[in-house]
XYZ file of N, CA and C in Angstrom:
594
model
N 117.218 99.939 72.185
C 115.836 100.613 71.369
C 116.163 101.757 72.194
N 115.517 102.585 70.752
C 115.515 104.299 70.137
C 115.096 105.319 71.274
N 114.880 106.146 71.746
C 114.360 107.322 72.468
C 113.272 107.131 71.443
N 112.739 107.471 69.980
C 111.945 108.055 68.905
C 110.162 107.276 70.027
N 110.404 106.133 70.683
C 109.414 104.827 70.807
C 108.979 105.453 72.717
N 110.053 107.061 72.932
C 109.107 107.605 74.379
C 108.303 108.258 74.520
N 106.747 108.051 74.568
C 105.413 108.680 74.247
C 105.977 110.527 74.900
N 105.535 111.245 75.207
C 105.657 112.452 75.644
C 104.548 112.942 76.979
N 104.907 113.587 77.437
C 103.550 113.199 79.136
C 101.761 113.729 78.706
N 101.019 112.823 78.507
C 99.576 113.911 78.471
C 98.385 113.749 79.334
N 98.136 114.775 79.647
C 97.722 115.154 81.721
C 96.501 114.201 80.988
N 96.292 114.185 81.951
C 95.528 112.836 83.273
C 96.542 111.652 82.995
N 97.001 111.851 81.756
C 97.158 110.020 81.612
C 99.308 109.627 82.442
N 98.862 108.663 82.388
C 99.893 108.027 83.635
C 100.782 107.514 82.642
N 102.371 107.941 82.814
C 102.989 107.806 80.778
C 103.954 105.873 81.862
N 104.042 105.621 82.810
C 104.719 105.174 82.918
C 103.776 103.276 81.915
N 102.656 103.225 82.007
C 102.019 102.106 81.494
C 102.568 102.332 79.833
N 101.838 103.681 78.870
C 102.577 103.867 77.549
C 103.850 103.640 77.411
N 105.037 103.847 77.941
C 106.494 104.168 78.006
C 106.377 102.052 78.088
N 106.730 102.409 79.037
C 106.251 100.458 78.972
C 106.584 99.200 77.991
N 105.167 99.910 77.465
C 104.489 99.478 76.282
C 104.814 99.640 75.116
N 105.008 100.959 74.624
C 105.612 101.537 73.549
C 107.683 100.543 73.433
N 107.671 100.572 74.415
C 109.620 99.504 74.517
C 109.446 98.332 74.532
N 107.369 97.885 74.412
C 107.782 97.063 74.655
C 107.757 95.387 75.793
N 108.306 95.634 76.841
C 108.414 95.879 78.483
C 107.170 95.886 79.493
N 107.554 93.679 80.099
C 107.253 94.115 81.712
C 105.969 93.291 81.399
N 104.567 93.930 80.543
C 103.131 94.450 81.142
C 102.693 93.512 79.698
N 102.830 93.079 79.165
C 102.402 91.146 78.351
C 102.386 91.118 78.229
N 103.568 90.284 78.200
C 104.549 89.404 78.029
C 105.656 89.902 76.740
N 106.272 88.090 76.013
C 107.527 87.987 74.656
C 106.363 89.261 74.200
N 105.293 89.271 72.791
C 104.724 89.398 71.712
C 105.284 90.912 71.988
N 104.995 91.934 72.867
C 105.265 93.292 71.936
C 107.106 92.957 72.839
N 107.890 92.464 73.270
C 109.011 92.182 72.827
C 109.900 91.420 71.724
N 109.265 91.230 70.888
C 110.035 90.124 69.559
C 109.074 91.501 69.026
N 108.571 92.278 69.502
C 108.039 93.436 68.521
C 106.881 92.715 67.608
N 106.361 91.793 68.190
C 104.805 91.693 67.418
C 103.697 92.035 67.792
N 101.918 92.481 67.284
C 101.624 93.144 67.575
C 100.787 91.764 68.925
N 99.805 92.814 70.045
C 99.336 92.031 70.611
C 98.203 92.910 71.157
N 97.058 91.982 70.712
C 95.352 92.444 71.260
C 95.280 94.232 72.323
N 95.714 93.451 73.406
C 95.490 94.585 74.405
C 96.784 93.623 75.873
N 97.326 94.394 76.277
C 98.538 94.862 77.977
C 96.979 93.424 78.604
N 97.699 92.468 78.973
C 97.719 91.623 80.504
C 98.479 92.427 81.241
N 97.537 91.983 83.141
C 98.691 91.940 84.116
C 99.008 90.854 83.687
N 100.372 90.951 84.704
C 101.088 90.304 84.627
C 100.460 88.311 85.421
N 99.998 89.333 86.719
C 99.301 88.269 88.187
C 98.024 89.122 87.977
N 96.959 88.070 87.974
C 94.920 89.292 88.297
C 95.007 89.830 89.402
N 94.117 90.693 88.899
C 93.725 91.799 90.870
C 93.272 90.840 91.127
N 93.212 91.023 92.482
C 91.910 89.719 93.607
C 90.582 91.287 93.304
N 89.708 90.666 93.582
C 88.333 91.311 93.864
C 88.284 92.260 94.319
N 88.386 93.386 93.650
C 87.703 94.799 94.431
C 88.795 95.087 94.416
N 90.111 94.664 94.231
C 91.495 95.667 94.226
C 92.054 96.578 92.839
N 92.285 98.173 92.989
C 92.332 98.298 92.312
C 91.242 99.141 91.138
N 90.384 99.196 91.547
C 89.552 100.151 90.965
C 89.408 101.438 91.012
N 89.647 102.328 92.213
C 89.684 103.150 92.313
C 90.996 103.116 92.311
N 91.381 105.134 91.794
C 92.343 105.442 92.209
C 93.153 106.154 93.575
N 94.479 106.311 94.493
C 94.271 106.582 95.613
C 93.648 108.440 95.589
N 92.815 108.085 96.921
C 92.649 109.904 96.681
C 93.320 110.892 96.759
N 93.122 111.500 95.720
C 93.401 112.988 96.121
C 94.951 113.225 95.172
N 95.382 111.584 94.289
C 96.206 111.093 92.838
C 96.094 110.792 92.120
N 95.986 112.509 91.516
C 95.942 111.944 90.110
C 96.532 111.730 89.555
N 95.836 111.153 88.411
C 96.299 109.403 87.673
C 97.437 110.328 86.808
N 98.694 109.238 86.630
C 99.575 110.102 85.524
C 100.458 111.329 87.137
N 100.531 111.323 87.746
C 101.475 112.955 88.876
C 101.676 112.294 89.946
N 102.578 112.480 90.266
C 103.141 112.077 92.037
C 104.839 110.868 91.238
N 104.280 110.139 92.953
C 105.617 109.684 93.212
C 104.658 108.144 92.460
N 104.019 108.215 92.663
C 103.291 106.612 92.428
C 102.255 105.756 93.913
N 101.892 104.892 93.472
C 101.551 105.028 94.972
C 101.644 103.092 95.481
N 101.918 102.637 96.146
C 102.728 101.396 96.709
C 102.114 101.383 97.708
N 101.105 99.612 97.122
C 100.194 99.329 98.066
C 101.076 98.190 99.573
N 100.173 98.559 100.870
C 100.450 97.514 101.179
C 100.124 96.244 100.705
N 99.711 95.964 99.839
C 99.138 94.316 99.460
C 100.565 93.582 98.210
N 101.526 94.779 97.858
C 102.290 94.196 96.385
C 103.213 93.514 97.626
N 103.419 92.058 96.377
C 104.486 91.264 96.818
C 106.039 91.147 97.142
N 105.847 92.901 96.027
C 107.190 93.742 95.848
C 107.526 94.578 97.415
N 108.441 94.330 97.281
C 108.470 94.966 98.947
C 108.993 97.480 98.817
N 108.394 97.603 99.319
C 108.922 98.717 99.410
C 110.876 98.761 99.571
N 110.487 100.750 99.186
C 112.473 100.905 98.838
C 112.931 101.257 100.106
N 113.835 101.146 100.108
C 114.684 101.238 102.189
C 114.792 101.890 101.749
N 114.358 103.124 103.432
C 115.178 104.334 103.729
C 116.377 103.730 103.827
N 117.426 105.115 102.856
C 118.382 105.291 102.693
C 118.951 106.791 102.433
N 119.938 107.221 103.769
C 120.105 108.778 103.799
C 120.635 109.043 102.690
N 121.794 108.621 101.997
C 122.758 108.268 100.928
C 122.684 108.570 99.755
N 121.315 108.433 99.586
C 119.691 108.930 98.031
C 119.156 110.058 98.193
N 118.440 111.218 96.508
C 117.068 111.911 96.976
C 116.296 111.085 96.904
N 115.809 111.378 97.514
C 114.446 111.183 98.585
C 113.437 111.437 97.235
N 112.501 110.521 96.720
C 111.497 109.976 95.723
C 111.146 111.742 95.824
N 109.844 112.450 97.590
C 109.161 112.951 97.422
C 110.343 114.100 97.186
N 111.429 113.838 97.073
C 112.526 116.260 96.635
C 112.287 115.131 95.629
N 111.863 114.990 94.519
C 112.127 114.975 93.291
C 110.528 115.447 92.346
N 109.235 114.665 93.308
C 108.315 115.140 92.961
C 107.612 115.620 93.833
N 108.463 117.032 94.174
C 107.880 117.907 94.552
C 107.766 119.193 94.078
N 107.118 119.282 92.724
C 106.825 119.427 91.348
C 106.018 120.180 91.116
N 106.009 121.044 90.280
C 104.209 121.292 90.258
C 104.592 121.921 88.559
N 103.212 121.657 87.185
C 104.277 121.950 86.381
C 103.052 123.204 85.120
N 103.373 123.820 84.422
C 102.354 124.718 83.326
C 102.540 123.492 82.569
N 101.022 123.993 81.824
C 100.371 123.691 79.992
C 101.095 124.271 79.531
N 101.319 124.619 78.239
C 101.913 124.756 77.774
C 101.312 124.735 76.059
N 101.229 125.466 75.244
C 100.931 125.249 73.487
C 101.894 123.994 73.392
N 102.213 122.979 73.464
C 103.370 121.920 73.342
C 103.226 120.847 74.055
N 102.728 121.224 75.500
C 102.152 119.997 76.773
C 102.410 120.539 78.038
N 102.672 119.634 78.895
C 102.385 119.961 80.290
C 104.383 120.364 80.274
N 105.357 120.313 80.783
C 106.867 121.366 81.259
C 106.865 120.983 82.668
N 107.590 120.619 83.595
C 108.026 120.699 84.418
C 108.433 122.246 85.333
N 107.730 122.759 86.017
C 108.625 123.917 86.535
C 109.286 123.630 88.036
N 110.424 123.442 88.087
C 111.612 122.965 89.173
C 111.345 123.852 90.512
N 111.893 123.292 91.115
C 111.641 124.802 93.086
C 113.521 124.531 93.046
N 113.401 125.719 94.195
C 115.107 125.793 94.246
C 115.607 125.142 94.376
N 115.456 123.503 95.653
C 116.316 122.572 95.582
C 116.422 120.862 94.151
N 115.514 121.087 93.626
C 115.968 120.720 92.156
C 116.299 120.831 91.575
N 116.531 122.430 91.220
C 117.516 123.585 90.420
C 119.203 123.598 91.089
N 119.137 122.881 92.588
C 120.393 122.874 92.779
C 120.942 121.454 93.229
N 120.627 121.065 92.852
C 120.442 119.303 92.522
C 121.242 119.460 90.704
N 120.717 121.052 90.028
C 121.040 120.191 88.205
C 122.801 120.307 87.955
N 123.397 118.946 87.624
C 124.496 119.064 87.040
C 125.348 119.400 88.184
N 125.744 118.093 89.492
C 125.842 117.536 90.288
C 125.626 116.397 90.633
N 126.854 115.164 91.310
C 126.937 114.315 91.564
C 126.486 113.657 92.461
N 125.222 113.241 92.196
C 123.553 112.216 92.899
C 124.203 110.709 92.378
N 123.469 110.456 94.042
C 122.812 109.025 93.930
C 121.271 109.078 93.809
N 121.176 107.968 93.295
C 118.800 107.594 93.586
C 118.873 106.448 92.959
N 118.404 106.412 94.502
C 117.342 104.617 93.987
C 116.296 104.338 93.530
N 116.127 103.585 92.773
C 114.837 103.353 92.530
C 114.372 101.620 91.487
N 113.415 101.271 91.532
C 112.853 100.003 90.888
C 113.407 100.432 89.356
N 114.595 99.127 88.738
C 114.883 98.889 87.740
C 113.797 98.876 86.763
N 113.255 99.353 85.164
C 112.923 99.865 83.567
C 113.580 99.588 83.075
N 114.218 98.021 82.427
C 114.956 97.741 81.442
C 114.633 98.429 79.642
N 115.889 98.614 79.021
C 115.222 99.468 78.154
C 115.738 98.311 76.695
N 116.065 97.403 77.200
C 116.052 96.578 76.783
C 116.433 95.326 76.681
N 116.769 93.960 76.098
C 116.041 92.723 76.337
C 117.565 92.108 77.340
N 118.367 92.635 78.316
C 119.617 91.950 78.528
C 120.080 91.640 79.707
N 120.810 91.392 80.449
C 120.835 90.593 81.126
C 121.536 92.099 82.078
N 122.495 92.454 81.355
C 123.300 94.101 82.537
C 122.506 95.196 81.115
N 122.300 96.670 82.061
C 122.345 96.803 80.523
C 122.540 98.799 81.001
N 122.467 99.381 79.660
C 123.339 100.970 80.072
C 122.758 101.932 79.973
N 121.017 101.428 79.755
C 120.149 102.770 79.539
C 119.174 101.895 80.397
N 118.035 102.575 80.799
C 117.134 102.219 81.546
C 116.573 103.177 82.088
N 115.668 102.795 83.249
C 114.801 103.766 83.851
C 114.680 103.756 85.652
N 114.799 104.195 86.369
C 114.347 103.725 87.968
C 113.477 104.956 87.611
N 112.025 104.173 88.504
C 111.103 104.115 89.285
C 111.023 104.521 90.274
N 110.247 104.850 90.986
C 109.479 104.659 92.034
C 109.066 103.884 93.331
N 108.919 103.449 92.322
C 107.254 102.046 92.266
C 107.846 100.938 90.890
N 107.606 99.669 91.317
C 108.001 98.668 91.209
C 106.763 98.664 89.496
N 107.291 98.509 88.469
C 105.734 98.306 87.366
C 106.124 96.821 87.188
N 105.805 96.339 88.227
C 106.093 94.803 87.681
C 104.962 94.323 88.894
N 103.856 95.130 89.309
C 103.584 95.136 90.846
C 101.603 95.187 90.603
N 101.019 94.887 90.894
C 100.079 95.374 90.049
C 98.699 95.994 91.401
N 99.773 95.595 92.012
C 99.377 96.846 93.053
C 99.048 98.422 93.162
N 100.336 98.910 92.054
C 100.761 100.214 91.981
C 100.510 100.934 91.670
N 100.313 102.028 91.669
C 99.738 102.687 90.309
C 101.186 103.411 90.550
N 101.897 103.243 89.157
C 102.576 103.940 88.193
C 102.282 105.262 88.340
N 103.455 106.465 88.395
C 102.727 107.765 88.593
C 103.683 108.898 87.438
N 103.715 109.771 87.637
C 104.092 111.137 86.494
C 105.743 110.718 86.047
N 106.097 110.970 85.258
C 107.311 111.442 83.762
C 108.258 111.925 85.719
N 107.820 112.519 86.697
C 108.258 112.539 88.244
C 108.943 111.552 88.801
N 108.171 111.027 88.806
C 108.575 109.332 89.166
C 110.024 108.332 88.444
N 110.446 109.202 87.734
C 111.304 108.113 86.730
C 112.559 108.963 86.700
N 113.646 108.172 85.974
C 114.782 108.625 85.997
C 115.417 108.104 84.763
N 115.904 108.644 84.147
C 116.566 107.966 82.637
C 117.794 107.994 83.687
N 118.859 106.504 82.962
C 119.718 106.208 83.302
C 120.998 106.211 82.433
N 121.971 107.181 82.128
C 122.926 106.247 81.011
C 124.122 106.155 82.445
N 124.410 105.306 82.127
C 125.779 103.181 82.929
C 127.140 104.463 82.297
N 127.634 104.286 82.726
C 129.063 104.364 82.613
C 129.667 102.596 82.889
N 129.224 102.062 83.479
C 129.581 100.441 82.973
C 127.858 99.985 83.320
N 128.030 98.590 83.371
C 126.602 97.953 82.784
C 126.399 98.018 85.006
N 125.198 98.031 84.671
C 123.610 97.357 86.063
C 122.765 96.615 85.303
N 123.251 95.357 86.487
C 122.415 93.955 86.444
C 121.647 94.504 86.548
N 120.198 93.542 85.828
C 118.510 93.938 85.809
C 118.447 92.597 86.965
N 117.759 94.264 88.331
C 117.315 92.931 89.738
C 115.977 93.627 89.647
N 115.084 93.319 90.041
C 113.564 92.683 90.717
C 113.841 93.820 92.163
N 114.992 93.663 92.465
C 114.846 94.557 93.475
C 115.257 96.262 93.834
N 115.348 97.009 94.422
C 115.725 97.746 94.538
C 117.398 97.794 93.493
N 117.928 98.652 93.133
C 118.970 99.023 92.754
C 119.244 101.154 93.031
N 120.402 101.300 93.055
C 121.359 102.688 93.762
C 121.766 103.131 92.505
N 121.959 104.621 91.849
C 123.637 104.360 90.674
C 123.977 105.749 91.037
N 125.018 106.188 91.103
C 125.231 106.897 91.307
C 126.173 108.286 90.851
N 125.204 109.005 89.427
C 126.111 109.923 88.450
C 125.216 111.090 87.686
N 125.506 112.282 87.572
C 125.727 113.382 87.379
C 124.548 113.321 86.637
N 123.468 114.253 87.832
C 122.420 113.813 87.326
C 121.210 115.676 86.875
N 120.836 115.505 86.759
C 120.796 116.350 85.948
C 119.161 117.526 85.774
N 118.557 117.777 85.319
C 117.265 118.472 85.601
C 116.819 119.312 84.537
N 115.663 118.833 83.332
C 115.824 118.514 82.054
C 113.809 119.137 81.680
N 114.745 120.409 82.010
C 112.975 121.676 81.823
C 112.493 121.356 79.947
N 112.299 121.005 79.133
C 111.372 120.242 77.667
C 112.080 120.057 76.737
N 111.917 118.276 77.974
C 112.738 117.276 77.179
C 112.167 116.788 76.027
N 112.682 116.507 74.981
C 111.897 116.001 73.604
C 110.663 114.924 73.930
N 110.861 114.081 75.173
C 110.798 112.904 75.468
C 109.283 113.420 76.396
N 109.630 114.369 77.569
C 108.929 113.644 78.486
C 109.636 113.567 79.195
N 110.854 113.795 79.694
C 111.119 112.988 80.738
C 111.269 114.114 81.549
N 111.698 114.320 83.143
C 112.040 114.681 84.201
C 113.407 115.259 84.685
N 114.769 114.058 84.878
C 115.218 113.966 85.033
C 115.800 112.491 84.378
N 118.159 113.099 84.449
C 118.646 112.283 83.383
C 119.784 111.999 84.479
N 120.322 111.143 84.821
C 121.623 110.771 85.316
C 122.600 110.170 84.060
N 123.825 110.897 84.594
C 125.184 109.829 82.659
C 126.002 109.986 84.023
N 126.774 108.755 83.519
C 127.885 108.524 83.284
C 127.532 107.802 85.361
N 126.209 107.385 84.890
C 126.731 105.761 85.199
C 126.734 105.549 87.123
N 127.165 104.477 88.012
C 127.805 103.958 88.048
C 126.536 102.695 89.368
N 126.837 101.604 89.269
C 126.377 101.217 91.058
C 126.644 100.771 91.611
N 125.987 100.757 92.766
C 126.142 101.550 94.506
C 125.896 100.705 95.235
N 126.979 100.126 95.754
C 125.851 98.865 96.971
C 124.544 99.587 98.175
């Protein structure tokens, strides 16, 4: 799958759902994955009455780390001391320019640029294979209809040196971390030469 399909970040809209729709993974079944048009995206499981109606108080749609509901059938990320916490990655401000919304990184994020780091997240594959060399890690699972996706600061693009097996469980990778000041695809972070870590 080529990068040209990745949408730019649009104010007030979540990147995760359009990104998944553009990439044809995990949202509306096999029609998108096979390149066929789909009338409308469908959730993989229905929401119970009253669930998912209102956004989380104080968190605008399409920003922050996302929200992992306690009703989720998917367990949240386990606590680890050897990975960058998502709270560090999502603690940034944004500025609006004529070309879109750009990240304003703090000193901690700038200090991690071009250093070796470990990232933990839920895998969003960019190819229909059992192992992935190019994928996204997200702070909340995209397979959970109870979880609200965050903004571009809740995703890290990963380009793996060795293939990483797709998993619904959290994945940890280590590689060269880069902050992206004006990425053409609207991403804020990338890890290259990544290898899976237990």
